[in-house]
Amino acid sequence: MPRALGLAVLLAVSCGEGDSVTRLRVSGAFDPPSIDFGEVPIGLSRTITVGLMNTSQAPFTIDDVQDISGAFSIRAVDGLLEGLIVSAGTRVELEVSFISLAANSFAEPLIVKTREVDIPLQVSARGVVRMEPVFTVDPAVLDFGSVELGTTTRLTFAVKNVGNANGTLVSGALESGARDFALSVPWPLIVAPNVIGVFPIAFTPTRGGIFNERMLVGVGELQTPIAIELRGVAGADGNFFCTPSSITFGEVPRGNITSQTITCSARNGDVQLTGQSLTGDASVFSIAAAPPAMGLTAGQSVTYAIEFRPDGLPMPHSASLAIEYLGNTGPATLTIPLNGTVGVPPPTANAISVILTWDKDFTDVDLHLVRPGGSTFTLESDCFWASKAPDWGAPGVQTDNPFLDVDDIDGYGPETINLRQTGAGSYGVFAHHYADRKLGPTAATAEIYIGGTRVGTYSTPSLACNDLWNIGTVEWNGSSGSFTPAGAVMATQSGNCE
Ligand SMILES: [Ca+2]
Ligand SMILES: [Ca+2]
């Protein structure tokens, strides 16, 4: 009734003015409009990405998010949520997380508030008391490249138990029943929580052609096996082969350039090399050495050197070396898959490193590093979760950028920022309590490294939700520096505390 009255008054005012003033009605909706996290064992979290669409003709600005139970949180995939402007007709991606705090069922609206309209997302989840292993696989796809018939190529993959109970690996076989790929694990093998197991898979093709298989690894405690996708080509045109047929650099700390060589040989006839190039996500790979365009007689070999130059945020990268040649059957391309993962450098390898930890489970405290002259919560001058790798120093150059390398949202940390090299100036270090899940304040501790040396550890006893702790200032002269602690705690309005 009050709502109908309000609308009537609005209409009366509009009509009464009788001019061309048009009120653009703002509307938005989530896609999908509801999400279900299913059953989540207590102590674990799960994240789902959803779209928030502006379905109207006018932009709106997100002011706040209302979370009734405190068990859910929502963040923009890239950038700050509060203050985010969503243009007319556009869509932004948001990450919704559920943290399983207790054995309860949740079904509630998570409400994104704008000045004009509230946009609800229905969320549901069930916290359950359950001990179970949960496995992640890295990489999810193993590509062996072109392998000569009668030879064997080995690649490794890693499984990590991210669950809360032991998992027993009991078997491994191709879903198709074929035997061209073989997994060797000392069965049965128990993988404890937080343990990573690395295992080799051998590809020994028994026929020519393209292989597209799935290796299923049985887990005694689970109904669904772990699946690893396998790719390979056997024989190709039978004319040119490389060893190894695929390069996996593994995880290499950012800044550590590593190199591997490939030896390639002409088989069963002459080969005319015509060129080579990198394809795919090639920014972190380079061809350090390659033979000139030349002819090879059967049995002759050449070598290529490939560099992995890990830079940017910690993540896996995949590309391919494509070698073009003329062989028995005309122009052909041999493809060598390249894989490498950018790893986190140790705190001793950087100009400035800060490691934040806190003492309350399920809560989200955030680390902030602010460049000289900058201020907190600005995407250009503050390195934090909404701006994990701002481009500081020389534009487009990554070596002088800070990285939020470890981002923790569900308790204790560590959360880590590393800045490898940077210009002189004063850098501010802050910690902000972003979401307390209605569990109250936490104590927080920051470890500061300058020029590769730990200069101090600082703590605050009680950081409430939305509090910003000014930890102190790094004075950096370009090659060395010092730390001046501050200690003040002030309230802000940037968190997710409702
Ligand atoms: Ca955090
Ligand atoms: Ca830069």
XYZ file of C-alpha atoms and ligand atoms in Angstrom:
500
model
C 0.000 0.000 0.000
C 2.656 2.624 0.788
C 4.422 1.500 -2.371
C 1.345 2.113 -4.543
C 0.906 5.520 -2.941
C 4.526 6.437 -3.691
C 4.111 5.490 -7.327
C 0.906 7.535 -7.588
C 2.671 10.604 -6.172
C 5.550 10.164 -8.612
C 3.134 9.926 -11.537
C 1.230 12.961 -10.338
C 4.402 15.026 -10.131
C 5.525 13.897 -13.597
C 2.163 14.641 -15.151
C 1.858 17.904 -13.335
C 5.139 19.159 -14.732
C 3.929 18.248 -18.187
C 7.328 18.845 -19.742
C 9.810 16.616 -21.557
C 11.650 15.476 -18.416
C 12.017 11.728 -18.726
C 12.808 9.599 -15.737
C 14.952 6.670 -16.824
C 13.958 3.725 -14.730
C 16.939 1.667 -13.603
C 16.736 -2.106 -13.507
C 19.135 -4.976 -13.183
C 19.147 -8.726 -12.815
C 21.507 -11.549 -12.038
C 22.261 -14.241 -14.589
C 21.480 -16.840 -13.364
C 18.960 -15.346 -10.877
C 19.684 -18.027 -8.296
C 22.654 -20.234 -7.442
C 22.965 -23.310 -5.273
C 26.317 -24.194 -3.726
C 25.030 -27.637 -2.751
C 26.529 -29.432 0.207
C 29.812 -27.963 1.418
C 31.749 -29.678 4.218
C 32.314 -27.410 7.207
C 35.567 -25.517 6.962
C 35.637 -25.471 3.156
C 34.554 -22.706 0.790
C 33.163 -22.709 -2.715
C 33.027 -19.890 -5.284
C 30.627 -19.449 -8.221
C 30.846 -16.721 -10.879
C 27.610 -14.962 -11.865
C 26.751 -12.087 -14.184
C 25.054 -8.867 -13.023
C 23.238 -7.294 -15.960
C 22.032 -3.745 -16.292
C 18.732 -4.339 -18.123
C 17.810 -0.660 -18.347
C 18.673 2.395 -20.430
C 20.584 4.172 -17.670
C 23.747 3.335 -15.720
C 23.631 2.419 -12.041
C 26.259 2.463 -9.299
C 26.615 -0.295 -6.720
C 26.549 1.206 -3.222
C 26.569 -1.817 -0.995
C 25.795 -5.502 -0.589
C 23.496 -6.936 2.039
C 24.290 -10.441 3.248
C 21.812 -11.691 5.844
C 23.620 -14.700 7.284
C 27.220 -13.555 6.873
C 28.079 -16.879 5.224
C 28.208 -15.468 1.694
C 30.378 -12.806 0.152
C 30.441 -11.199 -3.257
C 33.271 -9.468 -5.108
C 33.843 -8.079 -8.569
C 36.109 -10.349 -10.634
C 38.238 -7.342 -11.519
C 37.961 -4.159 -9.483
C 36.019 -2.810 -6.526
C 32.359 -3.734 -6.101
C 31.331 -0.719 -4.026
C 31.284 2.257 -6.366
C 31.265 0.037 -9.469
C 29.326 1.707 -12.282
C 27.391 -0.682 -14.509
C 26.610 0.961 -17.858
C 23.230 0.591 -19.549
C 22.842 -2.771 -21.237
C 26.149 -4.179 -19.989
C 27.100 -7.114 -17.777
C 29.777 -7.451 -15.095
C 31.110 -10.711 -13.686
C 30.902 -11.169 -9.917
C 32.306 -13.936 -7.730
C 30.039 -15.246 -4.994
C 31.647 -17.311 -2.256
C 30.053 -19.514 0.364
C 32.049 -20.341 3.459
C 30.729 -23.345 5.323
C 30.730 -22.258 8.962
C 28.270 -24.691 10.558
C 25.857 -27.527 9.796
C 23.054 -25.205 8.627
C 20.993 -24.771 5.502
C 20.997 -21.324 3.959
C 18.473 -19.933 1.474
C 18.347 -16.172 1.282
C 18.651 -13.237 -1.057
C 22.029 -11.565 -1.367
C 21.072 -8.010 -2.218
C 23.177 -5.667 -4.324
C 22.034 -2.173 -3.473
C 22.158 0.755 -5.849
C 20.740 4.179 -5.105
C 17.680 3.487 -7.247
C 17.011 -0.226 -6.968
C 17.856 -3.369 -5.013
C 18.916 -6.348 -7.118
C 18.547 -9.717 -5.372
C 20.472 -12.912 -6.054
C 18.928 -15.986 -4.463
C 21.653 -18.075 -2.861
C 21.371 -21.434 -1.174
C 23.884 -23.770 0.415
C 24.077 -26.471 3.027
C 26.930 -26.761 5.463
C 27.435 -30.440 6.270
C 29.580 -32.354 8.706
C 31.533 -34.535 6.339
C 35.085 -35.684 5.982
C 35.983 -36.312 2.372
C 38.886 -35.924 -0.015
C 38.518 -33.446 -2.893
C 41.071 -33.575 -5.699
C 42.196 -30.908 -8.145
C 44.296 -31.806 -11.198
C 47.051 -29.688 -12.758
C 47.212 -29.508 -15.706
C 43.724 -30.715 -16.624
C 44.935 -31.486 -20.154
C 48.249 -33.180 -21.010
C 49.283 -32.668 -24.647
C 52.129 -34.933 -25.771
C 52.503 -33.356 -29.225
C 53.686 -35.490 -32.176
C 55.330 -38.716 -31.092
C 57.140 -41.166 -33.340
C 55.662 -44.659 -33.505
C 57.662 -47.117 -31.430
C 58.886 -44.455 -28.960
C 57.677 -43.395 -25.500
C 57.119 -39.867 -24.209
C 56.465 -39.093 -20.539
C 54.696 -36.103 -18.994
C 53.695 -35.513 -15.396
C 50.550 -34.186 -13.790
C 49.841 -33.240 -10.189
C 46.821 -34.017 -8.029
C 46.197 -32.050 -4.856
C 43.877 -33.122 -2.078
C 42.011 -29.915 -1.170
C 39.463 -31.787 0.951
C 39.499 -32.548 4.665
C 40.147 -36.316 4.670
C 42.609 -38.806 3.182
C 41.997 -39.998 -0.385
C 43.280 -43.373 -1.599
C 44.279 -43.638 -5.250
C 43.462 -47.207 -6.264
C 43.491 -47.491 -10.063
C 44.249 -45.711 -13.326
C 43.090 -46.638 -16.812
C 41.898 -45.033 -20.033
C 38.142 -44.609 -20.217
C 38.186 -46.135 -23.733
C 40.028 -49.245 -22.609
C 42.979 -48.446 -24.939
C 46.512 -48.899 -23.616
C 48.500 -46.246 -25.473
C 48.813 -44.129 -22.315
C 49.977 -45.685 -19.042
C 49.947 -44.203 -15.554
C 52.358 -45.464 -12.951
C 51.380 -44.984 -9.308
C 52.356 -47.308 -6.460
C 48.755 -48.452 -5.833
C 47.131 -48.057 -3.385
C 48.455 -44.606 -2.514
C 47.014 -42.481 0.297
C 47.060 -38.718 -0.332
C 46.494 -36.706 2.860
C 44.734 -33.296 2.890
C 46.869 -30.481 1.412
C 49.326 -32.996 -0.050
C 50.261 -32.859 -3.737
C 51.167 -36.057 -5.621
C 53.044 -35.863 -8.945
C 52.756 -38.832 -11.324
C 54.086 -39.661 -14.797
C 51.962 -40.741 -17.729
C 53.765 -42.500 -20.591
C 52.513 -42.242 -24.173
C 53.602 -45.198 -26.321
C 51.395 -45.064 -29.418
C 50.528 -48.422 -30.971
C 48.995 -46.880 -34.104
C 49.300 -43.727 -36.191
C 46.813 -40.881 -35.877
C 45.327 -38.448 -33.392
C 44.728 -39.495 -29.792
C 42.082 -37.952 -27.575
C 41.719 -39.963 -24.378
C 40.686 -39.616 -20.751
C 42.668 -41.213 -17.937
C 40.421 -42.058 -15.004
C 42.056 -42.375 -11.594
C 39.905 -44.233 -9.103
C 39.706 -42.915 -5.531
C 38.614 -45.446 -2.907
C 36.576 -42.918 -0.927
C 34.825 -41.288 -3.901
C 32.275 -42.464 -6.455
C 33.622 -40.234 -9.223
C 37.173 -40.833 -10.461
C 39.707 -38.066 -11.123
C 39.854 -37.370 -14.881
C 42.894 -36.208 -16.857
C 42.467 -35.306 -20.537
C 45.237 -36.687 -22.787
C 46.138 -35.505 -26.293
C 48.759 -36.707 -28.729
C 49.546 -37.349 -32.372
C 51.367 -40.480 -33.441
C 53.273 -40.735 -36.675
C 51.983 -37.451 -38.139
C 53.349 -37.545 -41.685
C 56.185 -39.752 -40.486
C 58.815 -37.332 -41.683
C 59.989 -35.003 -38.861
C 60.023 -35.550 -35.087
C 61.266 -33.721 -32.013
C 62.456 -34.926 -28.618
C 60.905 -34.029 -26.284
C 57.650 -33.742 -28.220
C 56.206 -31.444 -25.546
C 57.822 -29.104 -23.004
C 56.626 -28.672 -19.432
C 58.617 -26.116 -17.477
C 56.601 -26.686 -14.318
C 56.208 -23.952 -11.719
C 58.994 -21.370 -11.875
C 59.139 -18.278 -9.602
C 58.435 -15.017 -11.422
C 61.626 -13.491 -12.785
C 63.610 -16.763 -13.053
C 64.187 -17.340 -16.773
C 64.621 -21.016 -17.648
C 65.487 -22.685 -20.936
C 65.002 -26.100 -22.521
C 66.256 -27.470 -25.812
C 64.478 -29.642 -28.344
C 66.239 -31.869 -30.847
C 64.404 -32.549 -34.090
C 65.331 -35.081 -36.793
C 64.316 -35.852 -40.364
C 62.974 -39.385 -40.767
C 62.338 -41.518 -43.832
C 63.369 -38.814 -46.302
C 64.552 -35.246 -46.729
C 63.019 -32.271 -44.950
C 63.224 -28.599 -45.892
C 62.763 -26.345 -42.823
C 60.850 -23.163 -43.714
C 60.305 -21.400 -40.374
C 58.962 -21.477 -36.842
C 56.699 -19.362 -34.643
C 54.961 -19.316 -31.275
C 51.194 -19.516 -31.118
C 48.705 -19.240 -28.286
C 49.446 -17.533 -24.967
C 53.040 -16.811 -26.018
C 53.823 -13.748 -23.853
C 55.936 -15.714 -21.368
C 57.703 -17.962 -23.913
C 60.354 -17.094 -26.482
C 62.399 -18.885 -29.125
C 65.980 -18.315 -27.935
C 67.626 -20.321 -30.721
C 66.409 -21.909 -33.944
C 68.102 -23.270 -37.079
C 67.962 -21.194 -40.282
C 65.724 -22.251 -43.163
C 67.695 -25.242 -44.432
C 67.493 -28.726 -45.853
C 67.952 -31.864 -43.752
C 68.714 -35.283 -45.139
C 67.188 -38.339 -43.477
C 68.765 -38.846 -40.045
C 70.073 -35.261 -39.724
C 69.099 -33.235 -36.632
C 68.714 -29.594 -35.557
C 68.046 -28.035 -32.141
C 65.727 -25.318 -30.871
C 65.986 -23.539 -27.493
C 62.804 -22.344 -25.821
C 62.796 -19.927 -22.884
C 60.146 -19.597 -20.205
C 60.170 -16.049 -18.827
C 57.698 -16.219 -15.946
C 56.103 -12.835 -15.290
C 52.782 -11.454 -14.124
C 50.433 -13.023 -11.587
C 50.925 -16.650 -10.520
C 49.092 -18.742 -13.114
C 49.633 -21.433 -15.750
C 50.403 -20.524 -19.369
C 50.137 -22.698 -22.487
C 51.474 -22.022 -25.968
C 52.883 -23.973 -28.909
C 56.042 -23.937 -30.991
C 54.959 -24.473 -34.605
C 57.747 -25.683 -36.904
C 56.975 -25.471 -40.629
C 58.680 -27.722 -43.132
C 58.388 -29.353 -46.533
C 58.461 -33.123 -46.302
C 57.501 -36.216 -48.284
C 53.870 -35.183 -48.407
C 54.359 -31.429 -49.016
C 54.053 -28.526 -46.528
C 53.525 -29.652 -42.934
C 53.578 -28.182 -39.421
C 54.934 -29.905 -36.356
C 53.467 -28.582 -33.105
C 55.315 -28.713 -29.782
C 53.033 -27.891 -26.800
C 54.686 -25.572 -24.238
C 53.479 -25.300 -20.642
C 54.760 -23.290 -17.702
C 53.319 -21.919 -14.496
C 54.362 -18.575 -13.015
C 55.223 -19.222 -9.375
C 55.466 -16.899 -6.380
C 58.993 -15.609 -5.705
C 60.279 -15.993 -2.124
C 60.052 -12.798 -0.008
C 63.849 -12.623 -0.043
C 63.863 -12.087 -3.838
C 62.088 -8.721 -3.826
C 62.574 -5.040 -3.049
C 59.434 -5.100 -0.873
C 57.474 -8.100 0.398
C 54.683 -8.133 2.976
C 53.026 -11.229 4.439
C 49.776 -10.805 6.384
C 48.264 -13.407 8.725
C 45.381 -13.241 11.202
C 43.949 -15.456 13.910
C 40.257 -15.987 13.138
C 39.060 -18.688 10.758
C 36.539 -17.854 7.981
C 37.260 -14.112 8.075
C 38.736 -12.075 5.237
C 41.448 -9.524 5.985
C 43.152 -7.809 3.027
C 46.658 -6.536 2.487
C 47.211 -3.186 0.724
C 50.461 -1.706 -0.632
C 50.159 1.915 -1.727
C 52.699 3.570 -3.999
C 54.282 6.974 -3.299
C 51.624 9.697 -3.426
C 48.780 7.208 -3.742
C 45.870 6.309 -1.508
C 44.118 3.133 -0.356
C 41.260 1.630 -2.405
C 42.309 3.319 -5.638
C 42.922 0.840 -8.451
C 45.961 2.645 -9.912
C 47.885 3.367 -6.734
C 46.857 0.578 -4.331
C 47.830 -3.086 -4.856
C 45.065 -5.189 -3.257
C 42.493 -7.827 -4.220
C 40.585 -5.542 -6.576
C 43.824 -4.515 -8.303
C 46.186 -7.469 -7.990
C 48.823 -6.229 -10.434
C 48.611 -2.472 -11.088
C 51.064 -1.148 -13.670
C 53.466 0.983 -11.619
C 56.775 2.417 -12.836
C 57.399 2.016 -16.560
C 54.085 1.464 -18.401
C 53.745 -2.016 -19.889
C 56.786 -3.315 -17.997
C 55.976 -5.968 -15.393
C 59.261 -6.181 -13.467
C 58.456 -2.956 -11.549
C 54.834 -3.899 -10.744
C 53.572 -5.122 -7.366
C 51.643 -8.407 -7.258
C 49.081 -9.656 -4.770
C 50.485 -13.171 -5.152
C 48.493 -14.897 -2.436
C 44.882 -13.807 -1.842
C 43.130 -15.425 1.115
C 39.417 -14.966 1.758
C 38.542 -17.631 4.313
C 40.723 -17.217 7.322
C 44.233 -17.006 8.745
C 46.063 -15.931 5.554
C 48.807 -15.777 4.552
C 48.097 -13.004 2.094
C 51.205 -11.803 0.263
C 52.285 -8.828 -1.848
C 55.648 -8.838 -3.651
C 57.308 -5.957 -5.513
C 60.517 -7.076 -7.217
C 62.113 -3.744 -8.096
C 60.886 -0.218 -7.854
C 61.807 3.461 -7.793
C 62.625 5.478 -4.677
C 59.825 6.746 -2.461
C 57.506 6.024 0.468
C 55.260 2.979 0.156
C 52.302 2.596 2.532
C 51.437 -0.802 4.011
C 47.871 -1.343 5.281
C 45.581 -4.180 6.334
C 41.795 -3.934 6.019
C 39.258 -6.260 7.629
C 36.946 -6.839 4.659
C 34.491 -9.470 5.906
C 34.067 -10.893 9.396
C 31.123 -13.258 8.613
C 29.602 -11.795 11.789
C 32.317 -13.512 13.848
C 33.787 -10.335 15.309
C 37.279 -8.841 15.339
C 40.568 -10.610 14.694
C 44.180 -9.982 15.615
C 46.450 -9.460 12.602
C 50.197 -9.717 12.019
C 52.354 -8.372 9.189
C 55.883 -9.500 8.329
C 57.868 -6.920 6.351
C 60.802 -7.739 4.047
C 62.885 -4.975 2.483
C 65.687 -5.650 0.011
C 65.436 -9.375 0.733
C 65.798 -9.035 4.526
C 63.083 -9.385 7.130
C 63.018 -6.043 8.929
C 60.207 -6.656 11.389
C 56.928 -8.231 12.420
C 54.040 -6.021 13.586
C 50.708 -6.934 15.153
C 47.440 -5.366 16.111
C 45.323 -7.086 18.774
C 41.815 -6.333 17.560
C 40.827 -5.428 14.024
C 37.043 -5.098 13.624
C 35.193 -5.486 10.339
C 35.847 -2.428 8.126
C 38.840 -1.330 10.199
C 41.884 -0.172 8.272
C 45.199 -0.742 10.067
C 47.985 1.588 8.979
C 50.914 -0.804 9.463
C 53.579 1.645 8.410
C 55.749 3.035 5.632
C 58.594 1.548 3.610
C 61.172 4.197 2.739
C 62.942 2.878 -0.357
C 65.896 4.671 -1.981
C 66.078 2.499 -5.096
C 68.425 -0.150 -3.746
C 67.758 -0.398 -0.008
C 65.274 0.845 2.530
C 63.821 0.947 6.012
C 60.434 0.524 7.675
C 58.674 3.006 9.975
C 55.724 1.466 11.817
C 52.539 3.525 12.258
C 49.918 1.452 14.061
C 46.772 3.594 13.848
C 43.480 1.772 13.219
C 40.610 3.707 11.664
C 37.100 2.764 10.562
C 36.191 2.725 6.846
C 33.135 1.811 4.806
C 34.729 -0.417 2.194
C 33.981 -3.819 3.616
C 31.331 -6.496 3.411
C 30.175 -6.402 7.027
C 26.356 -6.421 6.952
Ca 41.920 -11.296 2.027
Ca 55.214 -1.230 -14.859
